[in-house]
Coordinates of N, CA and C in Angstrom, one line a residue:
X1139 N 82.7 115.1 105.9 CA 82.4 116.0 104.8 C 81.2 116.9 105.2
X1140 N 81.6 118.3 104.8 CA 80.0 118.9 105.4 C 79.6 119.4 103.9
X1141 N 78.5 119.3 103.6 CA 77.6 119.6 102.7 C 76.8 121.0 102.6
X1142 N 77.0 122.4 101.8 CA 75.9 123.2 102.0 C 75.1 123.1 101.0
X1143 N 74.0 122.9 101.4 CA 73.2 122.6 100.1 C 71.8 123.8 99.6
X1144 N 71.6 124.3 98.4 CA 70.9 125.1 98.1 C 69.4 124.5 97.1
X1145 N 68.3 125.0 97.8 CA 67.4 124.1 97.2 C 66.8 125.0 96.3
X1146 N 66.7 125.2 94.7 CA 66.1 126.7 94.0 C 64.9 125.7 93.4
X1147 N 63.9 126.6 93.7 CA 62.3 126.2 92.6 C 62.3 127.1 91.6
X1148 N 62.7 127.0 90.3 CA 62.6 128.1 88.9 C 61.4 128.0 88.8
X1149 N 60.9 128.6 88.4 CA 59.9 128.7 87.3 C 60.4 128.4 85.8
X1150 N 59.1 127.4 85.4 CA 59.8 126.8 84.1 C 60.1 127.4 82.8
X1151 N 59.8 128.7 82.8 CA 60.2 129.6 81.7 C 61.3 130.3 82.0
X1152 N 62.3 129.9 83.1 CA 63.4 130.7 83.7 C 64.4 129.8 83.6
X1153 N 64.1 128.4 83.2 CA 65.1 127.5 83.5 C 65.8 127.3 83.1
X1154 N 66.4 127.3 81.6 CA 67.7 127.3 80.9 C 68.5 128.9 81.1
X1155 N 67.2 129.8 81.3 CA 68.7 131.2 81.6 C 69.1 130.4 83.2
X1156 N 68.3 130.7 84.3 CA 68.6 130.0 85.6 C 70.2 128.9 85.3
X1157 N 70.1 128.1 84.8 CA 71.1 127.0 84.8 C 72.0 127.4 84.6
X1158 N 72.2 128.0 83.1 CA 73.3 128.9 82.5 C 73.9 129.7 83.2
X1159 N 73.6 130.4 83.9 CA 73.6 131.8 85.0 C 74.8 130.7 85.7
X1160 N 73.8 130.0 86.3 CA 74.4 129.1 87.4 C 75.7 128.6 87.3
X1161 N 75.7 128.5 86.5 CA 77.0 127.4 85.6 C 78.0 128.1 85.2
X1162 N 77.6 129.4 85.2 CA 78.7 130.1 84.2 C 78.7 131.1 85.4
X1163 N 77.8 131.7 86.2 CA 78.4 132.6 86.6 C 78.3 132.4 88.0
X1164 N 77.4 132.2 88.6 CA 77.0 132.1 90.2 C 78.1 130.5 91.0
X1165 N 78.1 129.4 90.6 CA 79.0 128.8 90.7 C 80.4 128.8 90.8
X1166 N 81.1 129.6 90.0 CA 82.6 129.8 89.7 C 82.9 131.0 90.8
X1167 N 81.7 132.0 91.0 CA 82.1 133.3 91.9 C 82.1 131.9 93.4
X1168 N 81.2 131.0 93.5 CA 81.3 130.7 94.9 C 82.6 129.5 95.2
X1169 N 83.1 128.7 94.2 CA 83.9 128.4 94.4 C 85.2 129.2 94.3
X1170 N 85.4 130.2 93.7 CA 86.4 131.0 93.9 C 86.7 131.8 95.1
X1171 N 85.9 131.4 96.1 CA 86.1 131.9 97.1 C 87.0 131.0 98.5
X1172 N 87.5 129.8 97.5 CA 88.7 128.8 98.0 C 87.9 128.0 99.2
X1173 N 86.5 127.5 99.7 CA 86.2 127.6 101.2 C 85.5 125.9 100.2
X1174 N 85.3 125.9 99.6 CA 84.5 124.1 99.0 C 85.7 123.6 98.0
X1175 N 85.7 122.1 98.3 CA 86.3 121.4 97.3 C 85.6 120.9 96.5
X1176 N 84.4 120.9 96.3 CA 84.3 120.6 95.1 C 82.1 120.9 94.8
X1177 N 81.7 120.5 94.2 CA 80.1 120.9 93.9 C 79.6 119.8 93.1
X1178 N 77.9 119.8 93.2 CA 77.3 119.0 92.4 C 75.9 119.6 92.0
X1179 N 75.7 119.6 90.8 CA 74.3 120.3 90.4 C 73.4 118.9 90.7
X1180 N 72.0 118.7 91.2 CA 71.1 117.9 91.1 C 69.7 118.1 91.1
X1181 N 69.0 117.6 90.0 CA 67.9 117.9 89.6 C 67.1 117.2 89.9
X1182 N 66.2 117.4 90.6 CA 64.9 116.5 91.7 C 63.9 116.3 90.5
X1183 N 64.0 115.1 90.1 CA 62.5 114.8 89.4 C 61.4 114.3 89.8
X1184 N 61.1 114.2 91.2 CA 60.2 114.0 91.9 C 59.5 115.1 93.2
X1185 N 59.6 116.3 92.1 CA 59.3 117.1 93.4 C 57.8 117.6 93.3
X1186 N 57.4 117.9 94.4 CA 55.9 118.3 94.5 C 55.4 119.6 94.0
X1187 N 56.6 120.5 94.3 CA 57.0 121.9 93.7 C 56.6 122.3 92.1
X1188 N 55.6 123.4 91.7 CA 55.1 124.2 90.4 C 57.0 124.5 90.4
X1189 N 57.2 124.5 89.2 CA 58.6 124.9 88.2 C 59.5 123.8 88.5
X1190 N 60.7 124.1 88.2 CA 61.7 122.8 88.3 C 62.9 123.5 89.3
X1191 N 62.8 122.5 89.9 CA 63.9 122.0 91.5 C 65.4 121.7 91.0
X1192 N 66.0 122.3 92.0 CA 67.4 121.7 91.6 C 68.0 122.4 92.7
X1193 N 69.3 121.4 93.4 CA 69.4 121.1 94.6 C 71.3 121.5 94.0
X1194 N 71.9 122.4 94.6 CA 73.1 122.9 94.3 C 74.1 122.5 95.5
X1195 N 74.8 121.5 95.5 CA 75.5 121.0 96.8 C 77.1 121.5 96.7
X1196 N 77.5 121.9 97.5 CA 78.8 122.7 97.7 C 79.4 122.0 98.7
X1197 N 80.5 121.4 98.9 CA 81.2 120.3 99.6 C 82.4 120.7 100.3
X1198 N 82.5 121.0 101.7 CA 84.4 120.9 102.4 C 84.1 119.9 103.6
X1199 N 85.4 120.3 103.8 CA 86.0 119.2 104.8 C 85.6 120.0 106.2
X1200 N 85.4 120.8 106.2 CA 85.1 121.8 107.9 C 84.6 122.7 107.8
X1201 N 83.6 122.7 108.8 CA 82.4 123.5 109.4 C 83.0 124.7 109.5
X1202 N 84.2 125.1 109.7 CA 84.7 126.6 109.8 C 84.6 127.4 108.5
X1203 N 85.4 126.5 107.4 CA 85.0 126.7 106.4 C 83.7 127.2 105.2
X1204 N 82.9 126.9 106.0 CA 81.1 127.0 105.4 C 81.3 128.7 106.1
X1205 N 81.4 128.7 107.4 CA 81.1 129.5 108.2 C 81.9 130.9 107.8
X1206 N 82.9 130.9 107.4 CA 83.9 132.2 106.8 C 83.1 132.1 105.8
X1207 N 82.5 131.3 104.7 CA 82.0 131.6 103.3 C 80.5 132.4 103.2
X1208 N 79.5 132.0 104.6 CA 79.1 132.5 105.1 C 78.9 134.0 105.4
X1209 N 79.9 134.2 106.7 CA 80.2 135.3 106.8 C 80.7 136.3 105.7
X1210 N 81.3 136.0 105.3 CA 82.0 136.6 103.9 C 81.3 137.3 102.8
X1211 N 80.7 135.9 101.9 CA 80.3 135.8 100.3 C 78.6 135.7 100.4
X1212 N 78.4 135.0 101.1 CA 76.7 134.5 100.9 C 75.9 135.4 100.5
X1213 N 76.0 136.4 101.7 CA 74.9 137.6 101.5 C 74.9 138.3 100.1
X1214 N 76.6 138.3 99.3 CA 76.6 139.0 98.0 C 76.0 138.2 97.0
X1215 N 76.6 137.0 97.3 CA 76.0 136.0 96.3 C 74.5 135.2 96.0
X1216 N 74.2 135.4 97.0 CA 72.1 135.7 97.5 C 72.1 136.9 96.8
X1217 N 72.3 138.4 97.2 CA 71.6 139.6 96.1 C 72.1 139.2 94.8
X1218 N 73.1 139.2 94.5 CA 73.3 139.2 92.6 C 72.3 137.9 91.9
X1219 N 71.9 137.0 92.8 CA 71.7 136.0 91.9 C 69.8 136.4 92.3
X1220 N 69.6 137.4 93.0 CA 68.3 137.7 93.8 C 67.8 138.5 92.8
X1221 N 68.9 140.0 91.9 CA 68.9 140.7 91.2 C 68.7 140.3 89.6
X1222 N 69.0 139.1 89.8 CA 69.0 138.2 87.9 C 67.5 137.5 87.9
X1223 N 66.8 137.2 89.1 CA 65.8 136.0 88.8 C 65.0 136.4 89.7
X1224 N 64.5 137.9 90.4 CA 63.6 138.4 90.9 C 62.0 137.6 90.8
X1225 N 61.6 137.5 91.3 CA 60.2 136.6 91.1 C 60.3 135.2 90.6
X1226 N 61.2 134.9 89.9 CA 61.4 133.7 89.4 C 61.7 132.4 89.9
X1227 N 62.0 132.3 91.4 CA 62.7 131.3 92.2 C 62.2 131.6 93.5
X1228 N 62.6 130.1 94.5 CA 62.7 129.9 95.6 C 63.4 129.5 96.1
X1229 N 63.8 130.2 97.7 CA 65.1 129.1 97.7 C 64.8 128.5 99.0
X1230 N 65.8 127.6 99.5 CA 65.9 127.1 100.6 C 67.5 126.4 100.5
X1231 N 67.8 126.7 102.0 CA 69.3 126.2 102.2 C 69.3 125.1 103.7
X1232 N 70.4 124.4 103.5 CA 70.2 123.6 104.4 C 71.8 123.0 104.7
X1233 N 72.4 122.9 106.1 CA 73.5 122.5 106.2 C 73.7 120.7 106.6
X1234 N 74.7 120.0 106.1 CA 74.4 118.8 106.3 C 75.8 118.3 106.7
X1235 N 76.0 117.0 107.3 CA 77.2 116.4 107.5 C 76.7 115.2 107.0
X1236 N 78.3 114.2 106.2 CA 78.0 113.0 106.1 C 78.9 112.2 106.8
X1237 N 78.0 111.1 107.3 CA 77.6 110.3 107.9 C 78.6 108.7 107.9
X1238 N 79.1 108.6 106.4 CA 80.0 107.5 105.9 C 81.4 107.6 106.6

C-alpha cells in the first residue's frame, strides 16, 4: 500500500471553514481523479505546531498511480486550495509505503 500523505497547520480561526472545504470540496475533486482507493482525515493532538494539524492520507495500491495523480492534479489542487486559505496554513507532504 503506498500512502500520500498531506501534513496542513491551520490556523485556529480557519479551522472549521479549513475542514469543511476539505470534506466537501478539496477531497472529492482528489479522489475523483480515480488514482486512490480510499482516504483518511487525522488529527494530531500532540503537535508542537501554533494552530491545529491534521494529516490527510490518500491510499493506492501503486506507486505509478501517486505519480500520474502527481503529474496530472497536484499542482491544480495545491493552487485552488492555496487560493481559499492564503496565509492560513502550512503544508508538508510526504510519500510512504506500508510495511505489513
Amino acid at each position: 500500500m503506498i500512502i500520500y500523505n498531506e501534513t496542513f497547520v491551520v490556523e485556529a480561526s480557519a479551522e472549521q471553514e479549513w475542514l469543511q472545504w476539505m470534506q466537501t470540496e478539496h477531497l472529492p475533486a482528489a479522489l475523483a481523479t480515480g488514482y486512490f482507493t480510499g482516504h483518511q482525515i487525522l488529527q494530531v493532538l500532540d503537535s508542537p505546531n501554533e494552530g491545529v494539524t491534521y494529516c490527510i492520507q490518500y491510499l493506492t495500491d501503486d506507486i505509478q498511480k501517486y505519480q500520474l495523480f502527481k503529474e496530472r492534479h497536484l499542482h491544480h489542487l495545491h493552487t485552488r486550495h492555496h487560493q481559499q486559505f492564503e496565509n492560513r496554513y502550512v503544508l508538508f507532504n510526504s510519500l510512504m509505503k506500508s510495511v505489513n
